[in-house]
Structure formats: structure tokens, C-alpha cells
Amino acid sequence: MGQVSRLCTEPPILTTMLTGLLSADPTRFVEVAGRRLNHPDLLAAASVVAHQLEGRTRVAVLAVPTLETVVGVVGALLAGVEVVPVPPDSGHRELAHMLTDSAPDAWLAQAPSEPNGPNEPAGQAPLPLIAVDVAARAAVTRAHGTDPIDPESIAFVMYTSGTTGLPKGVLQSRRAVVAGLDALIDAWQWSADDVLAHGLPLFHVHGLILGVLGPLRVGGSLLHTGAGTPEAYAAAADAGATMFFAVPTIWSRIAEAPEHAAALRSARLLVSGSAALPVPVFARLKELTGHEVAERYGMSESLITVATRADGVRQAGWVGVPVAGVEARLRDEQGATVPRDGESVGRLEVRGATLFSGYLNRPDATSESWTDDGWFVTGDVAVVAVDGRIRIVGRESVDLIKSAGYRIGAGEIESTLLGHPAVAEVAVVGEPDADLGQRIVAHVVARPGHRGDDALAGELSAYVGTELSGHKRPREFRFVDSLPRNEMGKVQKKRLLD
Ligand code: MLC
Ligand code: AMP
């Protein structure tokens, strides 16, 4: 397509969501894996997408880290169309589930090889693909007499794993996204002069909502490095990045690469989240970069609720204080308040403007996740200090694993593996791992006639990758004669972890 692919006479509906982008400062930019658009051009290209999406309700975006993905998502937000970010390596089972559950109208920017998912009923027309041309430009003017898009309307349906079953679609409203970003802009003194760098995937809260929409809300720049490697982060620092986002796995790899870590000395702020940052990594990064990493805590359901402020106390192992508009409390198993003494452990519950609007098609799971008095039960256990700072101690359930920052449900991997003819019984656990935080380990009882050896392990790993996605593959398979069970027949996972 040419420079101006489509001239639109009808103005797109603008919302106040991406206020920084709307100021269209030509010195600000978004760069993804080496390709760059300045803010006026990004806005003009996304406005074409907004027009293309007229009449649509919900689109799926195969979230490869490209400029097309960013322009597509921004266009959908301008148009008030819901976005379902789909991990690019989603396997058959996971993709079929997401498409059936969310029923998008179309693919935006890029479609997978099976646009309707596997097991497509014969004769069904494939979901259309709406292409994104980053070179297209349309004028942007405020729509006269048009109501702004309802802040309670849904911006994203973001899939995330639970302890059992297939991932649930978290409904994130425009209100929650705006509140979550503004709270972080405040906490981190994030400004239009900042250049944020990261190499995170674009289908989760961290990489997409914080990592793409954050810069656009504040009016600053984004340098997506394409990869989460120490080399790429050092190159971004050399190119002038001021803020860095990463999961602990990336930070610990940077801490082991002093030659690259040194480049981050020029940064203003280093931020870690999505899993616990090990204390020795915090200390080593301080030595190598001169920075104390600011840790923050959040969930797909809640966005970022607790953060270390740029002007606040930074202490290894602590994730900061509740952000503006969010309250946090700790309760014990009986529902009593746990004292804020920096030692007593309780269940962390949160409430406020950043919270989600429910799980798609799952009223049962939605109501279970809230207390009767309106607090969201995070499933994490924590301690709170007298000054309100929070330390995450761990998760209540052994069935939710965090590996390299990805949230992975043991039950989803188990039910998938039980679909393989060689598997009689299986129990999946997350074992501590210095690089990944937790490493997925599957304990498998093979069916008679199948040998539990390296060949079978390779086959089962590939099977999980084909059905789910790459990061859900167990790193290790242990073939056992039986699984430890209690008198009720339930697998005792704590014993597997011992
Ligand atoms: C990966 N590999 C495996 C495997 N997983 N092999 C066997 N079994 C498995 N399970 C292979 C890969 O294919 C790759 O091979 C090689 O091992 C290295 O993979 P890796 O160790 O995973 O490293 P890498 O690909 O470099 O990725 C690491 C990473 C990535 C940290 C950059 O995992 C990542 O981006 N994580 C971020 C997740 C995230 O964004 N979470 C946020 C959730 S939102 P090869 O051949 O390809 O080299 C959230 C809210 C909040 O949590 O608070 O933020
Ligand atoms: P997700 O839904 O992928 O966003 O994962 C949310 C979970 O990640 C939380 O419930 C926590 O268990 C974990 N998490 C996120 N940030 C942190 C952090 N800074 N420290 C410890 N755990 C974290």
C-alpha cells in the first residue's frame, strides 16, 4: 500500500485513553525490533485501523512482537473494539479454546495457520484477517457529538491460567487500564521524556499493557528490543533508553553478564515484576549498574496493585506499597485481619480501580475470586510492614506455577498429558530454579507397554508444545511407578516437592 492508503471522511472515535499519543509529538516514537514510527505516524496508521474495524466488536491479535501488532492494538483501542491477545505459539488445544470462548469477529494484523483453530467444522468460513499497514495514514479529528467510549467497556480479553482447566479470559476494562497506567506514571515519575525499553511478549499485562500502552499514555517513547537478552538491553541503554522493564529471569541473566549490565548505569529506573526477584540478583545488579531495582507486583486480574515508588524505599524482596487508587489487606484463614508487623503471613486481598470486570463466560469463577465484602482474593500470601510495604511470600496453591514470568496451571498440563496414549497418571509441579524461578517438572506413570525413557520424554514435551504453548512444556519428566496419594486418592504434591 502507498503512503496514504485510505482517506477517511468520517473521523474515528477518539477516546481519552492514550492521551500522550494524542498529543502527537514527532520527537516521540515506538520502535519494535528495529522498525520505528513516531507518534503522529503511529496515530495516523492506527486511525486507519480504527476505520477498518467499524462494526466489529472483538478481534484477536496474534501478538508477535512487531510494529503491526502495536498499530493494530492501538487502532482497536481507538475504535472501542475489544482485543484478545493470542500468544503466537499457542498450540491446538489452547488456540481452539481461546477462539471458541472469546468468539472474535476477525483476526487483526496476523492470523495463525489455522484461523478458526483446529477441529474447524467443515464448511465454516475462516475468520477474516484485517491487515495492518503501518505506512497507512488517516487524519485524526475528534468526533463531534459522539459520546466517549464507556470507561467500563472492555479493552482486553487476556487469557491466563488457573490451577485447573483451560485458561480463563480476564476482562480488563478501559477504566482499569487507565487507572493502572496512571498509578504507575505517578509511582515511577514516568514522563514524556522517558524512553522505555523491554523485550517482553506482547500478550500479557507486563509487555502489552504496561510496556506498550504505558509510554503511549504518558506520551513517551518505547524501544521494544525484540528479545529479552542482556545484549539487547545493553544496546537499548546505548540507544538512550531511560527505563527498563523485565521479569526476574531476564534480570538474573543480566546480572550474570557484567559486560552488558554496565551499560544500564545510564538508566533512570530499572523495574522488575511478574515473579519474585531473588535477593542476590538485586544485590548483584546494584553492584553492576549502580541501581536498586524497583520491584512491583500485579496480576492479569488486577493489573499492578503494589509498586516500589521511584522516590520510595527500595528493599530487596519487597514489592512496595499499594499504588494510587488501590487498597490491600491481609487476612488469615478465618478471615481475621493479620497484623502489619512485617512478619505475620496472610492472604493478600486487593480492591480498587485497577481490578478486572470478571472472567469471560465464567460467572462461577468470577464470584469465587471475590470476598463477600468486595475484595479480590489474589491467591498470593504476603506480609505487610508497619509502613505499608508488602513482601510476597509465595502462592497459596502449588498448582499455579511461575516459570520465567509465565503463569502456568499444573492442571492444564496434566489434563493435556493425560490425552497422550503413553500416560496413565501424571502430576506436574514447579520446582525452584535459579534461572526460571520455577521449573516445570512432570512426574509420569507410563501405561503398560511404554518405556519411561528420554525418547518418551521428548515425545511428551513436543506433545505439550503442540497442544498448549512452548513455555508450558515441562523442562523435566520423571517416570515413576506410582504417585504419592493420600487416603482420599489425591496426589500429595508437597511430597513430590520434598
Ligand atoms: C523453552 N525451551 C524449552 C522449554 N522452554 N525447551 C524445553 N522445554 C521447555 N519447557 C527452549 C526454548 O525453545 C529456547 O530454545 C531455549 O529453551 C531457551 O528458552 P528460555 O530459557 O525460555 O529462554 P528465552 O527464550 O530466552 O526466554 C526467556 C524469557 C521469556 C525470560 C525472555 O521466557 C520471557 O519473555 N518471559 C516473560 C513472560 C512474561 O512476560 N510474563 C508476564 C506475565 S504478566 P531455542 O532453540 O529457541 O533457543 C504478569 C503480571 C505482572 O505476570 O505482574 O507483570
Ligand atoms: P499473571 O496473571 O501472569 O499476571 O501472574 C500473576 C502472579 O504473578 C501473581 O499472582 C504472583 O504470584 C506473581 N507475581 C507478580 N509479580 C510478582 C512479584 N513482584 N513478586 C512475586 N510474585 C509476583
Coordinates of C-alpha atoms and ligand atoms in Angstrom, one line a residue:
M1 CA 0.0 0.0 0.0
G2 CA 1.1 3.6 -0.6
Q3 CA 1.8 6.3 1.9
V4 CA -1.8 7.3 2.2
S5 CA -3.7 4.1 1.7
R6 CA -7.1 5.3 2.7
L7 CA -8.6 8.7 3.1
C8 CA -11.4 8.7 5.5
T9 CA -14.1 11.3 5.6
E10 CA -15.6 10.1 8.8
P11 CA -13.5 10.8 11.8
P12 CA -12.7 7.9 14.1
I13 CA -14.0 7.9 17.6
L14 CA -11.2 9.2 19.9
T15 CA -11.1 8.3 23.5
T16 CA -9.1 9.8 26.2
M17 CA -7.3 6.5 26.9
L18 CA -4.0 7.2 25.1
T19 CA -3.7 10.9 26.0
G20 CA 0.0 11.1 25.5
L21 CA -0.1 9.6 22.0
L22 CA -2.9 12.1 21.1
S23 CA -0.5 15.0 21.6
A24 CA 1.3 13.6 18.5
D25 CA 4.8 14.8 19.4
P26 CA 7.0 13.9 16.4
T27 CA 10.1 13.5 18.6
R28 CA 8.5 10.6 20.5
F29 CA 8.4 7.1 18.9
V30 CA 7.6 3.5 19.2
E31 CA 10.3 1.1 17.9
V32 CA 9.8 -2.6 17.7
A33 CA 12.6 -5.0 16.7
G34 CA 14.4 -2.2 14.8
R35 CA 11.4 -0.6 13.0
R36 CA 10.2 2.8 14.2
L37 CA 7.1 5.0 13.9
N38 CA 6.9 8.5 15.5
H39 CA 3.8 9.3 17.5
P40 CA 2.0 11.3 14.7
D41 CA 2.6 8.5 12.2
L42 CA 1.6 5.8 14.7
L43 CA -1.6 7.7 15.4
A44 CA -2.4 8.1 11.7
A45 CA -1.7 4.5 10.9
A46 CA -3.8 3.3 13.9
S47 CA -6.6 5.6 12.8
V48 CA -6.8 3.7 9.5
V49 CA -7.2 0.5 11.6
A50 CA -9.9 2.2 13.7
H51 CA -11.9 2.8 10.5
Q52 CA -11.3 -0.7 9.2
L53 CA -12.7 -2.0 12.4
E54 CA -16.0 -0.2 12.2
G55 CA -18.9 -2.6 13.1
R56 CA -16.6 -5.1 14.8
T57 CA -16.9 -6.0 18.5
R58 CA -13.9 -8.1 19.3
V59 CA -10.8 -9.0 17.4
A60 CA -8.0 -11.5 18.1
V61 CA -4.4 -10.3 17.6
L62 CA -1.7 -12.9 17.2
A63 CA 0.7 -11.0 19.4
V64 CA 4.0 -11.3 17.6
P65 CA 6.4 -8.5 18.7
T66 CA 6.0 -6.3 15.6
L67 CA 5.0 -2.8 14.8
E68 CA 1.9 -4.2 13.1
T69 CA 0.8 -5.7 16.4
V70 CA 1.2 -2.3 18.2
V71 CA -0.6 -0.4 15.4
G72 CA -3.4 -3.0 15.4
V73 CA -3.9 -2.8 19.2
V74 CA -3.9 1.0 19.2
G75 CA -6.3 1.1 16.3
A76 CA -8.7 -1.3 18.1
L77 CA -8.5 0.9 21.3
L78 CA -9.3 4.0 19.3
A79 CA -12.3 2.3 17.8
G80 CA -13.5 0.8 21.1
V81 CA -13.1 -2.8 19.8
E82 CA -12.1 -5.5 22.3
V83 CA -8.7 -7.1 21.8
V84 CA -7.9 -10.7 22.5
P85 CA -4.1 -11.0 22.5
V86 CA -3.1 -14.5 21.4
P87 CA 0.3 -16.0 22.2
P88 CA 1.9 -16.6 18.8
D89 CA 3.0 -20.1 19.7
S90 CA -0.4 -21.2 21.1
G91 CA -0.9 -24.9 20.4
H92 CA -4.0 -26.6 19.1
R93 CA -5.9 -27.1 22.3
E94 CA -5.1 -23.6 23.7
L95 CA -5.9 -21.8 20.4
A96 CA -9.2 -23.7 19.9
H97 CA -10.2 -22.9 23.5
M98 CA -9.4 -19.2 23.2
L99 CA -11.3 -18.9 19.8
T100 CA -14.3 -20.8 21.0
D101 CA -14.5 -19.0 24.3
S102 CA -14.0 -15.4 23.1
A103 CA -15.6 -15.8 19.6
P104 CA -13.7 -12.9 17.9
D105 CA -15.1 -11.3 14.7
A106 CA -11.8 -11.4 12.9
W107 CA -8.0 -11.6 13.2
L108 CA -6.2 -8.3 13.2
A109 CA -2.7 -7.8 11.8
Q110 CA -1.8 -11.5 11.6
A111 CA -3.6 -14.9 11.7
P112 CA -2.2 -18.3 12.7
S113 CA -2.1 -21.0 10.1
E114 CA -5.5 -22.3 11.3
P115 CA -7.5 -19.1 11.6
N116 CA -10.6 -20.8 13.1
G117 CA -8.5 -23.0 15.3
P118 CA -8.1 -26.7 14.9
N119 CA -11.1 -29.0 14.6
E120 CA -12.9 -26.4 12.5
P121 CA -16.3 -27.7 11.5
A122 CA -16.5 -28.5 7.8
G123 CA -17.8 -25.7 5.6
Q124 CA -17.2 -22.9 8.2
A125 CA -15.8 -19.8 6.6
P126 CA -12.4 -18.9 8.0
L127 CA -12.3 -15.9 10.4
P128 CA -11.3 -12.9 8.2
L129 CA -7.9 -11.2 8.6
I130 CA -7.8 -7.5 8.8
A131 CA -4.4 -6.5 7.6
V132 CA -2.5 -3.7 9.2
D133 CA -0.4 -1.4 7.1
V134 CA 2.0 0.6 9.2
A135 CA 2.6 3.0 6.3
A136 CA -1.1 3.9 6.0
R137 CA -2.2 7.3 7.3
A138 CA -5.6 8.8 8.1
A139 CA -6.4 12.2 9.6
V140 CA -7.5 12.1 13.3
T141 CA -10.1 14.6 14.5
R142 CA -12.3 14.5 17.5
A143 CA -15.7 13.1 16.7
H144 CA -18.3 15.8 17.3
G145 CA -21.3 14.9 19.2
T146 CA -20.1 11.4 19.8
D147 CA -20.1 10.1 23.3
P148 CA -16.7 9.0 24.6
I149 CA -16.4 5.2 24.8
D150 CA -17.8 3.9 28.1
P151 CA -14.9 3.5 30.5
E152 CA -16.5 0.3 31.8
S153 CA -16.4 -1.2 28.3
I154 CA -13.8 -3.9 27.8
A155 CA -10.4 -3.1 26.3
F156 CA -8.8 -6.6 26.5
V157 CA -9.8 -10.2 27.0
M158 CA -6.5 -11.6 28.3
Y159 CA -6.1 -15.3 28.8
T160 CA -4.4 -16.5 32.0
S161 CA -4.0 -19.9 33.6
G162 CA -5.9 -21.1 36.7
T163 CA -5.0 -24.1 38.9
T164 CA -7.2 -26.3 36.8
G165 CA -8.8 -26.3 33.4
L166 CA -8.0 -24.2 30.4
P167 CA -7.0 -20.6 30.7
K168 CA -9.7 -18.0 31.7
G169 CA -10.3 -14.8 29.7
V170 CA -9.7 -11.9 32.1
L171 CA -12.0 -8.9 31.1
Q172 CA -9.9 -5.7 31.5
S173 CA -11.9 -2.5 31.2
R174 CA -10.7 0.7 29.8
R175 CA -11.2 2.2 33.3
A176 CA -8.9 -0.4 34.8
V177 CA -6.2 0.1 32.2
V178 CA -6.2 3.9 32.6
A179 CA -6.2 3.7 36.4
G180 CA -3.4 1.1 36.3
L181 CA -1.2 3.2 34.0
D182 CA -1.8 6.5 35.8
A183 CA -0.9 4.9 39.1
L184 CA 2.4 3.7 37.7
I185 CA 3.1 7.0 36.0
D186 CA 2.7 8.6 39.4
A187 CA 4.7 5.9 41.2
W188 CA 7.7 6.0 38.8
Q189 CA 7.7 9.7 38.0
W190 CA 7.3 8.4 34.4
S191 CA 7.3 11.3 31.9
A192 CA 7.1 12.0 28.2
D193 CA 10.9 12.3 28.3
D194 CA 11.3 8.7 29.2
V195 CA 12.3 6.1 26.7
L196 CA 11.1 2.7 28.0
A197 CA 13.0 -0.4 26.9
H198 CA 11.9 -4.0 27.2
G199 CA 11.8 -7.3 25.2
L200 CA 8.7 -8.8 26.7
P201 CA 6.0 -10.7 24.9
L202 CA 3.0 -8.6 23.8
F203 CA 0.2 -10.8 25.1
H204 CA 0.4 -10.2 28.8
V205 CA -0.1 -7.3 31.2
H206 CA 3.6 -6.7 31.6
G207 CA 4.7 -6.4 28.0
L208 CA 1.5 -5.1 26.4
I209 CA -0.4 -3.0 28.9
L210 CA 2.5 -1.6 30.9
G211 CA 5.1 -2.0 28.2
V212 CA 3.2 -0.6 25.2
L213 CA 0.3 1.4 26.5
G214 CA 2.3 3.0 29.3
P215 CA 4.5 5.0 27.0
L216 CA 1.5 6.0 24.9
R217 CA -0.5 7.1 27.9
V218 CA 2.4 9.3 29.2
G219 CA 3.4 10.5 25.7
G220 CA 6.9 9.0 25.9
S221 CA 8.8 6.6 23.7
L222 CA 9.1 2.8 23.6
L223 CA 12.1 0.8 22.4
H224 CA 11.0 -2.9 22.2
T225 CA 14.2 -4.8 21.9
G226 CA 12.6 -7.9 20.2
A227 CA 14.4 -10.2 22.6
G228 CA 14.8 -10.3 26.4
T229 CA 18.6 -10.8 26.3
P230 CA 21.3 -8.9 28.1
E231 CA 22.8 -7.9 24.8
A232 CA 19.5 -6.4 23.6
Y233 CA 19.0 -4.5 26.9
A234 CA 22.6 -3.1 26.7
A235 CA 22.0 -2.0 23.2
A236 CA 18.8 -0.2 24.2
A237 CA 20.7 1.6 27.0
D238 CA 23.3 2.7 24.5
A239 CA 20.5 4.0 22.3
G240 CA 19.3 6.2 25.1
A241 CA 16.6 4.2 27.0
T242 CA 15.9 5.6 30.4
M243 CA 13.6 3.0 31.9
F244 CA 13.8 -0.8 31.7
F245 CA 11.1 -3.4 32.4
A246 CA 12.0 -7.1 32.8
V247 CA 10.9 -10.3 34.5
P248 CA 13.4 -11.7 37.1
T249 CA 14.7 -14.3 34.6
I250 CA 15.9 -11.5 32.4
W251 CA 17.3 -9.6 35.3
S252 CA 19.3 -12.6 36.6
R253 CA 20.7 -13.2 33.1
I254 CA 21.8 -9.5 33.0
A255 CA 23.3 -9.9 36.5
E256 CA 25.4 -12.8 35.1
A257 CA 26.6 -10.7 32.1
P258 CA 28.7 -7.8 33.7
E259 CA 29.8 -6.6 30.3
H260 CA 26.2 -5.8 29.3
A261 CA 24.9 -4.9 32.7
A262 CA 27.3 -1.9 32.9
A263 CA 25.5 -0.2 30.1
L264 CA 22.4 0.2 32.3
R265 CA 24.2 2.6 34.5
S266 CA 22.9 5.4 32.3
A267 CA 19.3 4.4 33.0
R268 CA 16.9 6.4 35.3
L269 CA 14.9 3.4 36.6
L270 CA 15.1 -0.4 36.4
V271 CA 11.8 -2.2 37.2
S272 CA 11.2 -5.9 37.9
G273 CA 7.9 -7.8 38.1
S274 CA 5.8 -10.8 37.2
A275 CA 7.6 -13.0 39.7
A276 CA 9.9 -12.6 42.7
L277 CA 13.3 -11.0 42.1
P278 CA 15.9 -13.1 44.0
V279 CA 17.7 -11.0 46.7
P280 CA 21.2 -11.9 45.4
V281 CA 20.1 -10.7 41.9
F282 CA 19.0 -7.3 43.4
A283 CA 22.4 -7.0 45.1
R284 CA 24.5 -8.0 42.1
L285 CA 22.6 -5.6 39.8
K286 CA 23.3 -2.8 42.3
E287 CA 27.0 -3.5 42.1
L288 CA 27.0 -3.7 38.3
T289 CA 24.6 -1.0 37.4
G290 CA 24.5 1.3 40.4
H291 CA 20.7 0.9 40.5
E292 CA 18.5 -0.7 43.1
V293 CA 15.8 -2.4 41.0
A294 CA 12.3 -1.2 41.8
E295 CA 10.1 -4.2 42.2
R296 CA 6.3 -4.2 41.7
Y297 CA 3.6 -6.8 42.0
G298 CA 0.5 -7.5 40.0
M299 CA -1.8 -10.0 38.2
S300 CA -3.7 -10.2 35.0
E301 CA -6.9 -9.7 37.0
S302 CA -5.7 -6.7 39.0
L303 CA -3.0 -5.1 36.9
I304 CA -0.2 -3.6 39.0
T305 CA -1.5 -3.1 42.5
V306 CA 1.7 -2.7 44.5
A307 CA 4.8 -0.9 43.4
T308 CA 8.1 0.5 44.8
R309 CA 8.0 4.2 44.1
A310 CA 10.8 5.9 42.3
D311 CA 11.2 8.2 45.4
G312 CA 10.4 5.4 47.9
V313 CA 12.3 2.8 49.9
R314 CA 13.8 0.0 47.7
Q315 CA 14.5 -3.1 49.6
A316 CA 15.3 -6.5 48.1
G317 CA 12.5 -8.9 48.4
W318 CA 9.8 -6.2 49.0
V319 CA 7.4 -5.1 46.2
G320 CA 6.5 -1.6 47.5
V321 CA 3.2 -0.1 48.6
P322 CA -0.3 -0.1 47.1
V323 CA -0.5 2.2 44.1
A324 CA -2.9 5.2 43.9
G325 CA -6.5 4.0 43.9
V326 CA -5.7 0.5 45.3
E327 CA -6.1 -0.8 48.8
A328 CA -4.5 -4.0 50.1
R329 CA -5.3 -6.1 53.2
L330 CA -4.0 -9.4 54.7
R331 CA -6.4 -11.9 56.2
D332 CA -5.9 -15.2 57.9
E333 CA -7.9 -18.4 57.1
Q334 CA -10.7 -17.4 59.4
G335 CA -11.0 -14.0 57.8
A336 CA -9.4 -12.1 60.6
T337 CA -7.1 -9.2 59.8
V338 CA -3.4 -10.1 60.0
P339 CA -1.2 -7.5 61.9
R340 CA 1.0 -5.2 59.8
D341 CA 4.2 -6.2 61.6
G342 CA 6.4 -7.2 58.7
E343 CA 6.3 -10.9 59.9
S344 CA 2.8 -12.3 60.1
V345 CA 1.8 -14.0 56.9
G346 CA -1.7 -13.7 55.5
R347 CA -3.7 -14.0 52.3
L348 CA -3.4 -10.9 50.2
E349 CA -6.6 -9.3 49.1
V350 CA -6.9 -6.1 47.0
R351 CA -9.6 -3.7 45.7
G352 CA -9.6 -0.6 43.6
A353 CA -9.9 0.9 40.2
T354 CA -7.4 -1.4 38.5
L355 CA -9.4 -4.5 39.1
F356 CA -10.9 -6.6 36.3
S357 CA -14.5 -7.0 35.4
G358 CA -14.8 -10.8 35.6
Y359 CA -13.8 -13.9 33.7
L360 CA -15.4 -14.3 30.3
N361 CA -18.2 -16.8 30.4
R362 CA -17.2 -17.9 33.9
P363 CA -19.6 -16.3 36.4
D364 CA -18.7 -19.1 38.9
A365 CA -15.0 -18.5 38.8
T366 CA -15.7 -14.7 38.9
S367 CA -17.7 -14.8 42.0
E368 CA -15.4 -17.3 43.7
S369 CA -12.5 -14.8 43.4
W370 CA -14.2 -12.1 45.3
T371 CA -14.9 -11.9 49.1
D372 CA -18.4 -11.1 50.2
D373 CA -17.3 -7.6 51.1
G374 CA -15.8 -6.9 47.7
W375 CA -12.1 -7.7 47.8
F376 CA -10.3 -9.7 45.2
V377 CA -8.5 -12.8 46.5
T378 CA -5.1 -12.8 44.8
G379 CA -4.1 -16.3 45.9
D380 CA -0.8 -14.9 47.0
V381 CA 0.4 -14.9 50.6
A382 CA 2.3 -11.9 51.9
V383 CA 3.5 -9.9 54.9
V384 CA 2.9 -6.1 55.4
A385 CA 5.3 -3.9 57.3
V386 CA 4.2 -1.1 59.6
D387 CA 4.8 1.5 56.9
G388 CA 2.6 -0.4 54.5
R389 CA 5.3 -2.0 52.3
I390 CA 4.5 -5.5 51.1
R391 CA 6.6 -8.6 50.7
I392 CA 5.2 -11.5 48.7
V393 CA 5.9 -14.8 50.4
G394 CA 4.5 -17.2 47.7
R395 CA 1.3 -18.6 46.3
E396 CA -1.3 -20.5 48.3
S397 CA -1.7 -23.2 45.6
V398 CA 1.1 -25.4 44.4
D399 CA -0.9 -25.8 41.2
L400 CA -0.1 -22.3 39.9
I401 CA 3.5 -22.2 38.7
K402 CA 5.5 -19.1 37.6
S403 CA 8.3 -20.0 35.2
A404 CA 10.3 -17.2 33.5
G405 CA 7.5 -14.9 34.5
Y406 CA 4.8 -17.0 32.8
R407 CA 1.8 -18.1 34.9
I408 CA 1.2 -21.8 34.2
G409 CA -1.5 -24.0 35.6
A410 CA -0.4 -27.5 36.6
G411 CA -3.9 -28.9 35.9
E412 CA -3.8 -27.7 32.3
I413 CA -0.6 -29.5 31.6
E414 CA -1.8 -32.6 33.4
S415 CA -5.0 -32.9 31.5
T416 CA -3.2 -32.4 28.3
L417 CA -0.6 -35.1 29.1
L418 CA -3.4 -37.5 30.1
G419 CA -4.6 -37.2 26.5
H420 CA -1.4 -38.9 25.3
P421 CA -1.7 -42.6 24.9
A422 CA 1.5 -43.4 26.9
V423 CA 0.4 -41.5 30.0
A424 CA -1.5 -43.3 32.8
E425 CA -1.1 -40.8 35.6
V426 CA 0.7 -37.5 35.9
A427 CA 1.4 -34.8 38.5
V428 CA 3.0 -31.5 37.5
V429 CA 4.9 -29.3 40.0
G430 CA 7.1 -26.2 39.9
E431 CA 10.5 -26.8 41.4
P432 CA 12.8 -24.0 42.4
D433 CA 15.1 -22.9 39.6
A434 CA 17.8 -20.2 39.8
D435 CA 17.2 -19.0 36.2
L436 CA 13.4 -19.5 35.8
G437 CA 12.2 -19.0 39.4
Q438 CA 10.3 -22.3 39.0
R439 CA 10.9 -25.1 36.5
I440 CA 8.0 -27.3 35.4
V441 CA 8.6 -30.9 36.3
A442 CA 6.1 -33.7 35.3
H443 CA 6.0 -36.9 37.3
V444 CA 4.6 -39.5 35.0
V445 CA 3.4 -43.1 35.4
A446 CA 3.6 -44.6 31.9
R447 CA 1.0 -47.0 30.6
P448 CA 1.9 -50.7 30.3
G449 CA 3.9 -51.2 27.1
H450 CA 5.5 -47.7 27.2
R451 CA 9.0 -47.2 28.4
G452 CA 9.7 -44.2 30.5
D453 CA 12.9 -43.0 28.8
D454 CA 14.4 -40.0 27.1
A455 CA 12.6 -40.8 23.8
L456 CA 9.2 -40.7 25.6
A457 CA 10.2 -37.6 27.5
G458 CA 11.0 -35.8 24.2
E459 CA 7.7 -37.0 22.7
L460 CA 5.7 -35.8 25.6
S461 CA 7.4 -32.4 25.7
A462 CA 6.7 -32.0 21.9
Y463 CA 3.1 -33.0 22.6
V464 CA 2.6 -30.3 25.2
G465 CA 4.2 -27.8 22.9
T466 CA 1.8 -28.8 20.1
E467 CA -1.3 -28.7 22.2
L468 CA -0.6 -25.7 24.5
S469 CA 2.5 -23.5 24.0
G470 CA 6.3 -23.6 24.2
H471 CA 6.7 -22.3 27.7
K472 CA 4.2 -24.8 29.1
R473 CA 6.4 -27.8 28.2
P474 CA 7.8 -29.4 31.3
R475 CA 11.6 -29.0 31.4
E476 CA 11.9 -32.4 33.0
F477 CA 10.0 -35.7 33.0
R478 CA 10.4 -38.1 35.9
F479 CA 9.0 -41.6 35.2
V480 CA 7.7 -43.2 38.4
D481 CA 5.9 -46.4 39.3
S482 CA 3.2 -44.6 41.3
L483 CA 2.3 -41.2 42.6
P484 CA 2.1 -40.4 46.3
R485 CA -1.5 -40.2 47.2
N486 CA -3.4 -39.5 50.5
E487 CA -6.3 -41.7 51.8
M488 CA -8.8 -39.8 49.5
G489 CA -6.6 -40.7 46.5
K490 CA -5.4 -37.1 46.0
V491 CA -1.9 -36.7 44.8
Q492 CA 0.3 -35.2 47.5
K493 CA 2.3 -32.7 45.5
K494 CA 4.1 -31.3 48.6
R495 CA 5.7 -34.8 48.9
L496 CA 6.8 -34.6 45.3
L497 CA 8.4 -31.2 46.0
D498 CA 10.2 -32.6 49.1
Ligands
MLC1 C1 12.0 -23.1 26.4 N1 12.8 -24.0 25.8 C2 12.4 -25.2 26.2 C3 11.4 -25.0 27.1 N2 11.1 -23.7 27.2 N3 12.9 -26.4 26.0 C4 12.3 -27.5 26.5 N4 11.3 -27.4 27.4 C5 10.8 -26.2 27.7 N5 9.8 -26.1 28.5 C6 13.8 -23.7 24.9 C7 13.4 -22.6 24.0 O1 12.7 -23.0 22.9 C8 14.7 -22.0 23.6 O2 15.3 -22.7 22.6 C9 15.6 -22.3 24.9 O3 15.0 -23.3 25.6 C10 15.7 -21.1 25.8 O4 14.4 -20.8 26.2 P1 14.2 -20.0 27.6 O5 15.0 -20.4 28.7 O6 12.7 -19.9 27.8 O7 14.7 -18.5 27.2 P2 14.2 -17.4 26.3 O8 13.6 -18.0 25.1 O9 15.4 -16.6 26.1 O10 13.1 -16.7 27.1 C11 13.3 -16.2 28.4 C12 12.4 -15.0 28.7 C13 11.0 -15.4 28.3 C14 12.6 -14.7 30.1 C15 12.9 -13.8 27.8 O11 10.6 -16.6 29.0 C16 10.0 -14.3 28.6 O12 9.9 -13.3 27.8 N6 9.3 -14.3 29.7 C17 8.4 -13.3 30.1 C18 7.0 -13.8 30.4 C19 6.1 -12.6 30.7 O13 6.0 -11.6 30.0 N7 5.3 -12.7 31.8 C20 4.5 -11.6 32.2 C21 3.1 -12.1 32.6 S1 2.1 -10.7 33.2 P3 15.8 -22.0 21.3 O14 16.2 -23.2 20.4 O15 14.6 -21.2 20.7 O16 16.9 -21.1 21.8 C22 2.2 -10.7 34.8 C23 1.7 -9.6 35.6 C24 2.8 -8.9 36.2 O17 2.8 -11.6 35.4 O18 2.9 -8.7 37.4 O19 3.6 -8.5 35.3
AMP2 P1 -0.1 -13.2 35.9 O1 -1.5 -13.4 36.0 O2 0.6 -13.8 34.8 O3 0.0 -11.7 35.8 O4 0.6 -13.7 37.2 C1 0.2 -13.1 38.5 C2 1.1 -13.7 39.6 O5 2.5 -13.4 39.4 C3 0.8 -13.2 40.9 O6 -0.4 -13.7 41.5 C4 2.0 -13.5 41.7 O7 2.0 -14.8 42.1 C5 3.1 -13.3 40.6 N1 3.8 -12.1 40.8 C6 3.7 -11.0 40.0 N2 4.6 -10.0 40.4 C7 5.3 -10.6 41.4 C8 6.4 -10.1 42.3 N3 6.9 -8.9 42.1 N4 6.8 -10.9 43.2 C9 6.3 -12.2 43.4 N5 5.3 -12.6 42.6 C10 4.8 -11.9 41.7

